Tab-separated table of C-alpha atoms and ligand atoms in Angstrom:
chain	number	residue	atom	x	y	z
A	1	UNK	CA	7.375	-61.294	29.598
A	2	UNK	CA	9.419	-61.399	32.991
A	3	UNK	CA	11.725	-64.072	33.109
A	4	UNK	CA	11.927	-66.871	35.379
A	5	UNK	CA	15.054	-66.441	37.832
A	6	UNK	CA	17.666	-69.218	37.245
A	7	UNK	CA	17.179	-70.384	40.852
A	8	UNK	CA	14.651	-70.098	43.233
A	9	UNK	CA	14.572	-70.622	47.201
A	10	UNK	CA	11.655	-71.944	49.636
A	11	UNK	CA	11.769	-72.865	53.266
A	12	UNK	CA	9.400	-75.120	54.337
A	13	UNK	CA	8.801	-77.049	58.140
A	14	UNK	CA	7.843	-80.574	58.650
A	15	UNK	CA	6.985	-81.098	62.516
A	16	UNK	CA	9.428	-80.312	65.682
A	17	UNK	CA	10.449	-81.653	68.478
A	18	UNK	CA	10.352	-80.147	71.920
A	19	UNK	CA	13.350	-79.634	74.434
A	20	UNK	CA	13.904	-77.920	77.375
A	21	UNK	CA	14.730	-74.144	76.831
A	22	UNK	CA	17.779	-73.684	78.401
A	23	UNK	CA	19.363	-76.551	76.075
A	24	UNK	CA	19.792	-73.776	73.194
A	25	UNK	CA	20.387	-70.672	75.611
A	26	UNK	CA	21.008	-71.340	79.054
A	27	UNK	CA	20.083	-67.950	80.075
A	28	UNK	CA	16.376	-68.622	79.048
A	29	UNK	CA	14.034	-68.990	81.373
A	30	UNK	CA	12.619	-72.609	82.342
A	31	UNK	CA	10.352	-74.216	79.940
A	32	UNK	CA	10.112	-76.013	76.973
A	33	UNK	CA	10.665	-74.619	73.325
A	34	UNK	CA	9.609	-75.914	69.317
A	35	UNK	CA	12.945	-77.238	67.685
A	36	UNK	CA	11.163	-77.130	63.972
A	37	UNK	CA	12.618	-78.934	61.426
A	38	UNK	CA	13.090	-76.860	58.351
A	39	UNK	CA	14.183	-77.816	54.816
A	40	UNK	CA	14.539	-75.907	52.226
A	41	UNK	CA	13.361	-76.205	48.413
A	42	UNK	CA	15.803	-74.765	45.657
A	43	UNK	CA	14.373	-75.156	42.145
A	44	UNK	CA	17.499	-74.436	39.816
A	45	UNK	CA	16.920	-73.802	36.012
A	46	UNK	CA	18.891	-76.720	33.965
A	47	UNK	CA	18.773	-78.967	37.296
A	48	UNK	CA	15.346	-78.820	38.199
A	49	UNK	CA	14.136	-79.358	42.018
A	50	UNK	CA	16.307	-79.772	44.349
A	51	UNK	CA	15.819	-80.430	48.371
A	52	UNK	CA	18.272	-79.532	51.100
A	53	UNK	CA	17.354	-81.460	54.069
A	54	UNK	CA	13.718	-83.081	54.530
A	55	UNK	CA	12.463	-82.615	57.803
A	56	UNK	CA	10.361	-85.191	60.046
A	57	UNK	CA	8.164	-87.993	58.512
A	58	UNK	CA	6.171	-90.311	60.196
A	59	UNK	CA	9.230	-92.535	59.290
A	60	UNK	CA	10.586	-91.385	62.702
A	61	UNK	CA	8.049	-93.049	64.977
A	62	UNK	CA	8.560	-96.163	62.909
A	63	UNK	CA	12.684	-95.960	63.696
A	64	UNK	CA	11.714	-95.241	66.968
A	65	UNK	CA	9.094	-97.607	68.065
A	66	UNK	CA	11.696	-99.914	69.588
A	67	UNK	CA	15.046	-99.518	72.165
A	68	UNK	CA	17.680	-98.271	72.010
A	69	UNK	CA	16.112	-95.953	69.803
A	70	UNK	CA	13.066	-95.356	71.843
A	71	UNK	CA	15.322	-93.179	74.168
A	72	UNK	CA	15.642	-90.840	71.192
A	73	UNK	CA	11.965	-90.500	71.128
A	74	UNK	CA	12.352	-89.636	74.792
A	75	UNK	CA	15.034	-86.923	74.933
A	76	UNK	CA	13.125	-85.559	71.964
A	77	UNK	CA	9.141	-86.004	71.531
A	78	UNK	CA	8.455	-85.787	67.826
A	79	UNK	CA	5.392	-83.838	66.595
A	80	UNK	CA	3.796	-83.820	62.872
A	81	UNK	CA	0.636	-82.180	62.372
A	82	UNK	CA	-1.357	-84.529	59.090
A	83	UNK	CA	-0.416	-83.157	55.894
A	84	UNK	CA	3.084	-81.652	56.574
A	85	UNK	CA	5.632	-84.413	55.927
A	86	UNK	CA	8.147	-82.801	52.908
A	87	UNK	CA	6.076	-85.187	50.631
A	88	UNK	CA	2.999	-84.412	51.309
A	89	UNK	CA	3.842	-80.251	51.456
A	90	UNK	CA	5.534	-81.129	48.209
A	91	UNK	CA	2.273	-82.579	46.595
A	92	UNK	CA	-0.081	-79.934	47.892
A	93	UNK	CA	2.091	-77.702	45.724
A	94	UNK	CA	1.432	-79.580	42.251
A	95	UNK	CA	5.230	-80.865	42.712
A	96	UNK	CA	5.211	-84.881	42.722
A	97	UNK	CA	8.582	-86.669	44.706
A	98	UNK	CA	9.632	-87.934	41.361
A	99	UNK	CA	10.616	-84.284	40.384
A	100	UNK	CA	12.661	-84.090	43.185
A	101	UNK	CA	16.265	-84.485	41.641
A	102	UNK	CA	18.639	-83.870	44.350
A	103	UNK	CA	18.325	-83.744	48.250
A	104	UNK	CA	21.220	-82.451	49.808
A	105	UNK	CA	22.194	-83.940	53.774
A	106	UNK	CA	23.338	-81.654	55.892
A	107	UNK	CA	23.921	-83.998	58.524
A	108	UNK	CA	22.449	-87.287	59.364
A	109	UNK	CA	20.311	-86.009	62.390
A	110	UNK	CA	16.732	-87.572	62.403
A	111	UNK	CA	15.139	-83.999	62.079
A	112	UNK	CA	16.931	-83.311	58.906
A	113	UNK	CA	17.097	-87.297	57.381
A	114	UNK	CA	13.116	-88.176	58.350
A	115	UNK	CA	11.619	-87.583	54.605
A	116	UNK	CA	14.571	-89.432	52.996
A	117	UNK	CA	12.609	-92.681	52.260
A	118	UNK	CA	9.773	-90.654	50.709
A	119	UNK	CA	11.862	-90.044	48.217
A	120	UNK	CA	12.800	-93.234	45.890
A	121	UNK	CA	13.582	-91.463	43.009
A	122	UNK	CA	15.848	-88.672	44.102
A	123	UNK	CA	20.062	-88.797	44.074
A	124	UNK	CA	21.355	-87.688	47.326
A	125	UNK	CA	24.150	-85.561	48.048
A	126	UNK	CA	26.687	-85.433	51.406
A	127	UNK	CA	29.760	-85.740	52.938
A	128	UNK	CA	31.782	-88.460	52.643
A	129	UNK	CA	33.080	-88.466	56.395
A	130	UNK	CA	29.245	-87.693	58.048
A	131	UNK	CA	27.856	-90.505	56.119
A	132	UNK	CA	30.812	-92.947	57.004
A	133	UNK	CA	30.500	-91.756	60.315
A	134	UNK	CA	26.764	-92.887	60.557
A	135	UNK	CA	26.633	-96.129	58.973
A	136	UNK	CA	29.968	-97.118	61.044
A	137	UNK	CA	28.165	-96.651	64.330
A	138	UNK	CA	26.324	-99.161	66.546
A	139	UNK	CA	22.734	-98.675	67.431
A	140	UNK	CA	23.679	-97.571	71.346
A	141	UNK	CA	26.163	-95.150	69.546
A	142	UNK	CA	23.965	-94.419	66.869
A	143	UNK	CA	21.462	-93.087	69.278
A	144	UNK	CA	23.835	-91.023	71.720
A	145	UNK	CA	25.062	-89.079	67.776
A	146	UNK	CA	21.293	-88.671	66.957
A	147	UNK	CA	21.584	-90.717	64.506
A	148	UNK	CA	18.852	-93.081	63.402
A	149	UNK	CA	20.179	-95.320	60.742
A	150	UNK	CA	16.667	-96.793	59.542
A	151	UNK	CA	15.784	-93.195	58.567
A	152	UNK	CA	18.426	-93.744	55.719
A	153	UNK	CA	17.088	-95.679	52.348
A	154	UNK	CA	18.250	-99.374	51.879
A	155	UNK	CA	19.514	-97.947	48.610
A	156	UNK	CA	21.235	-95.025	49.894
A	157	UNK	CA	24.558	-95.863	48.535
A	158	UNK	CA	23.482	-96.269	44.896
A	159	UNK	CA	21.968	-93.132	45.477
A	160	UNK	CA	24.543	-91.601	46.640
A	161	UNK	CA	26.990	-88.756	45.503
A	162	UNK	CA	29.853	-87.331	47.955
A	163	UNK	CA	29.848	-83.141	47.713
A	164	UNK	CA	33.891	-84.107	47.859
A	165	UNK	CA	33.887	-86.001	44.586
A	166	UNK	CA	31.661	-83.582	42.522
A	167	UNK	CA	32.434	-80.111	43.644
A	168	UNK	CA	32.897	-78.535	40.644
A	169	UNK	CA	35.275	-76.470	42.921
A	170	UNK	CA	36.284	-76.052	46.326
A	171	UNK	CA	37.717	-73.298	48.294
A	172	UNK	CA	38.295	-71.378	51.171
A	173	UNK	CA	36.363	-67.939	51.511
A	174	UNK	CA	37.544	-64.613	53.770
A	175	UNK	CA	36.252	-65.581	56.049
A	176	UNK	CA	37.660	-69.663	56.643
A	177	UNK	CA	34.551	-71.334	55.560
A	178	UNK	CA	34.826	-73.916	53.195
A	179	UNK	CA	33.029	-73.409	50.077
A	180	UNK	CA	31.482	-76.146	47.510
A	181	UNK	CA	30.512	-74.768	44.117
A	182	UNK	CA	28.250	-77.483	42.684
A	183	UNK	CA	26.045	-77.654	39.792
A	184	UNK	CA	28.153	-74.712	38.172
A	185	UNK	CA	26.131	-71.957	39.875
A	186	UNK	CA	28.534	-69.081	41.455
A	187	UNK	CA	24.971	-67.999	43.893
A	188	UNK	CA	24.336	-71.307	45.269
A	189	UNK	CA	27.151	-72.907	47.344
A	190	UNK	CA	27.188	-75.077	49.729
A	191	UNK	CA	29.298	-74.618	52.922
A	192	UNK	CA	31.412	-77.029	56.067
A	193	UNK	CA	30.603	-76.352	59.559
A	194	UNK	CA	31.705	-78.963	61.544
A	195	UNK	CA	31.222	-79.325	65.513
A	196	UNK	CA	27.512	-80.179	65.823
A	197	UNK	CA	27.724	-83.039	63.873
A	198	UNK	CA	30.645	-84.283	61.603
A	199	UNK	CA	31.357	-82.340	58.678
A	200	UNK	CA	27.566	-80.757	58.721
A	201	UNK	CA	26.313	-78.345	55.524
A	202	UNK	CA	24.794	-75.237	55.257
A	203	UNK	CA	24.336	-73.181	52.352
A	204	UNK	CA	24.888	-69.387	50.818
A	205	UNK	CA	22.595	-68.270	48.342
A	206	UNK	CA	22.121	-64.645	46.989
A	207	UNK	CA	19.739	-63.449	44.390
A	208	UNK	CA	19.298	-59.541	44.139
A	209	UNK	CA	18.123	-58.851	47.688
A	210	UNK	CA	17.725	-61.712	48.913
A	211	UNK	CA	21.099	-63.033	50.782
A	212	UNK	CA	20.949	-66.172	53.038
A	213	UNK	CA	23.688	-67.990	54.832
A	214	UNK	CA	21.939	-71.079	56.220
A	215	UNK	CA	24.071	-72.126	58.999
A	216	UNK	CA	21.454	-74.903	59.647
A	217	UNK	CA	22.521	-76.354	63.777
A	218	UNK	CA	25.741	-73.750	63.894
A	219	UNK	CA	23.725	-72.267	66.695
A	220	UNK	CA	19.837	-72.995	67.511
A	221	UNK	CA	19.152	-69.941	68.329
A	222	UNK	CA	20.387	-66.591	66.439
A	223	UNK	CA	19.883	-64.473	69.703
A	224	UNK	CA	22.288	-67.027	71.685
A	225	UNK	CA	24.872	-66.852	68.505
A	226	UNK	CA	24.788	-63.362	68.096
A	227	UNK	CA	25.245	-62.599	72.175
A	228	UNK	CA	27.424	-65.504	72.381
A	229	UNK	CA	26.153	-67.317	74.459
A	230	UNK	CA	26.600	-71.188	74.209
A	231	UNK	CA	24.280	-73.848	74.339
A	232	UNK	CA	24.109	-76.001	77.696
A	233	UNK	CA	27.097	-78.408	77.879
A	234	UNK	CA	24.915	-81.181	78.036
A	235	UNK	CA	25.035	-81.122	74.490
A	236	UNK	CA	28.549	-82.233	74.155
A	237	UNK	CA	27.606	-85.911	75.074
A	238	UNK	CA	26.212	-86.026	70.885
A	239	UNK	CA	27.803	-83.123	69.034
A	240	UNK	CA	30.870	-84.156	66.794
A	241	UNK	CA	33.695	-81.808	68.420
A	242	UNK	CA	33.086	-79.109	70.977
A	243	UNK	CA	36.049	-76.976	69.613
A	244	UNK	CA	34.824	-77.350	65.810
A	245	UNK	CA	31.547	-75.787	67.099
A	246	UNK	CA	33.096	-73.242	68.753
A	247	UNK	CA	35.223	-72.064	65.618
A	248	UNK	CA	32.397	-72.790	63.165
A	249	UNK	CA	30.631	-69.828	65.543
A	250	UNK	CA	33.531	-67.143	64.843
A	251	UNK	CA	34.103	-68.067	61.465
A	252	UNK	CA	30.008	-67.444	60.862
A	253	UNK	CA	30.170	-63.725	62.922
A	254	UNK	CA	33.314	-63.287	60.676
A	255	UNK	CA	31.393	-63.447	57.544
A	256	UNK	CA	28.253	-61.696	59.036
A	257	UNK	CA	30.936	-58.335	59.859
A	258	UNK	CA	31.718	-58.450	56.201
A	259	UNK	CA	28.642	-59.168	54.238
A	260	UNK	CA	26.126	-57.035	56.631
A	261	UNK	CA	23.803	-57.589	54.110
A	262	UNK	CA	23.437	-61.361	54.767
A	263	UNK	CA	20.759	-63.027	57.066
A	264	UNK	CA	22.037	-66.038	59.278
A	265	UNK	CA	19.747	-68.640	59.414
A	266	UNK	CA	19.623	-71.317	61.603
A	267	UNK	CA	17.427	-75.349	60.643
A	268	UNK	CA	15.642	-74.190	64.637
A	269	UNK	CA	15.602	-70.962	65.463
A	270	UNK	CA	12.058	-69.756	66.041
A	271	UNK	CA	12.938	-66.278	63.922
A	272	UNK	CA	13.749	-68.483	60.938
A	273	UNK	CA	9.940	-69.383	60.634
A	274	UNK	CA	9.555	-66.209	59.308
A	275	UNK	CA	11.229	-67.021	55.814
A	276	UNK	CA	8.666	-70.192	55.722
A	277	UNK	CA	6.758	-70.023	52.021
A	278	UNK	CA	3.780	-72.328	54.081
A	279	UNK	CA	1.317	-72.114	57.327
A	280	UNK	CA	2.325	-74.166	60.250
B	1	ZN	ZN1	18.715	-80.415	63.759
């Protein structure tokens, strides 16, 4: 009989938003692009499902409906084709919400928070600072961090577990990047890169061949990343520090010259939809 890996990985997409082009590489030419909102499924033998990030719901017109937040809706139309909310994918695939053990935030952006209250069951992991940050903020400066605070569960806290307190280990790697080994696993750790939002996680995950660093908003784009070119500075009115961004960046290409054999990944980037396990 072949036996089951010990942990499995699945990207999945629920809805996008649309923005000008030449937000995520000024040197594209005028239009508008698909920001999709990926999320990823990691089932982990001993642990059982776990969720980093959850896309859009439906939850996000809700939090929207009214100003301030309304402009949010503005600067970023929200679309969700039926049947694709992280629930419902979930479902369709014979898995129910209340398997769903963990989801992992890897910032509190409304494109990676919008499934949250879909989930009542489920124990959430963050970081300390980017969740203090976004309950500390008032709805005007909620909305200019892209933060929507009625995306997060009334019972968030309860729910709550900070990656700080429960690392089984944390370190630096060759690189600079922070690492977080959690749930004892040495091919599953979760990773800092601050500058687009405060304290934001990614992941690295490797499993024979398959060898992922999911920078999730590091960049939007790999092709910008990798040619270095930055996003519009528009974008500095809502990310967390400019300068963090910009070091996150090098500190990424400094682990892709070493480990060649990694794919960067990015929550947006229109090549990631080709590691999606699902239709759009
Ligand atoms: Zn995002």
């Amino acid at each position: 009989m072949v036996q089951k890996p010990a942990i499995k990985l699945d990207f999945f997409a629920s809805g996008y938003c649309e923005a000008n082009a030449k937000i995520a590489n000024p040197q594209k030419k005028r239009g508008t692009c698909r920001f999709y909102a990926l999320w990823a499924l990691i089932e982990i033998k001993n642990v059982g499902y776990v969720l980093f990030d959850s896309g859009y719901s439906e939850a996000f017109q809700t939090a929207t409906h009214t100003f301030p937040e309304r402009f949010y809706r503005w600067a970023t139309p929200m679309y969700l084709k039926p049947k694709q909310s992280a629930k419902e994918i979930l479902e369709e695939r014979g898995i129910s919400v209340s398997e769903i053990r963990y989801i992992i935030i890897s910032h509190f952006h409304a494109d990676h928070i919008g499934g949250l209250q879909d989930f009542p069951q489920s124990q959430f992991i963050c970081s300390k600072s980017a969740y203090q940050q976004a309950i500390s903020l008032n709805r005007l400066q909620s909305v200019r961090k892209a933060i929507l605070p009625k995306l997060i569960p009334d019972d968030f806290n309860s729910r709550c577990q900070f990656l700080e307190d429960i690392a089984d280990e944390i370190s630096i790697n060759n690189s600079g990047i922070e690492e977080f080994k959690i749930f004892g696993l040495e091919n599953f750790k979760l990773i800092s890169l601050p500058g687009h939002a405060k304290d934001m996680l990614g992941f690295i995950f490797s499993l024979d061949t398959k060898k992922i660093l999911y920078a999730t908003d590091a960049s939007w784009s790999y092709e910008a990343y990798h040619n270095g070119i930055l996003p519009n500075k528009i974008v500095k009115l809502f990310f967390d520090s400019w300068p963090d961004f910009i070091e996150t960046q090098q500190k990424l290409k400094d682990f892709e010259s070493k480990n060649s054999n990694f794919n960067i990944l990015f929550t947006h980037c229109v090549e990631s939809l080709n590691y999606l396990s699902h239709d759009l």
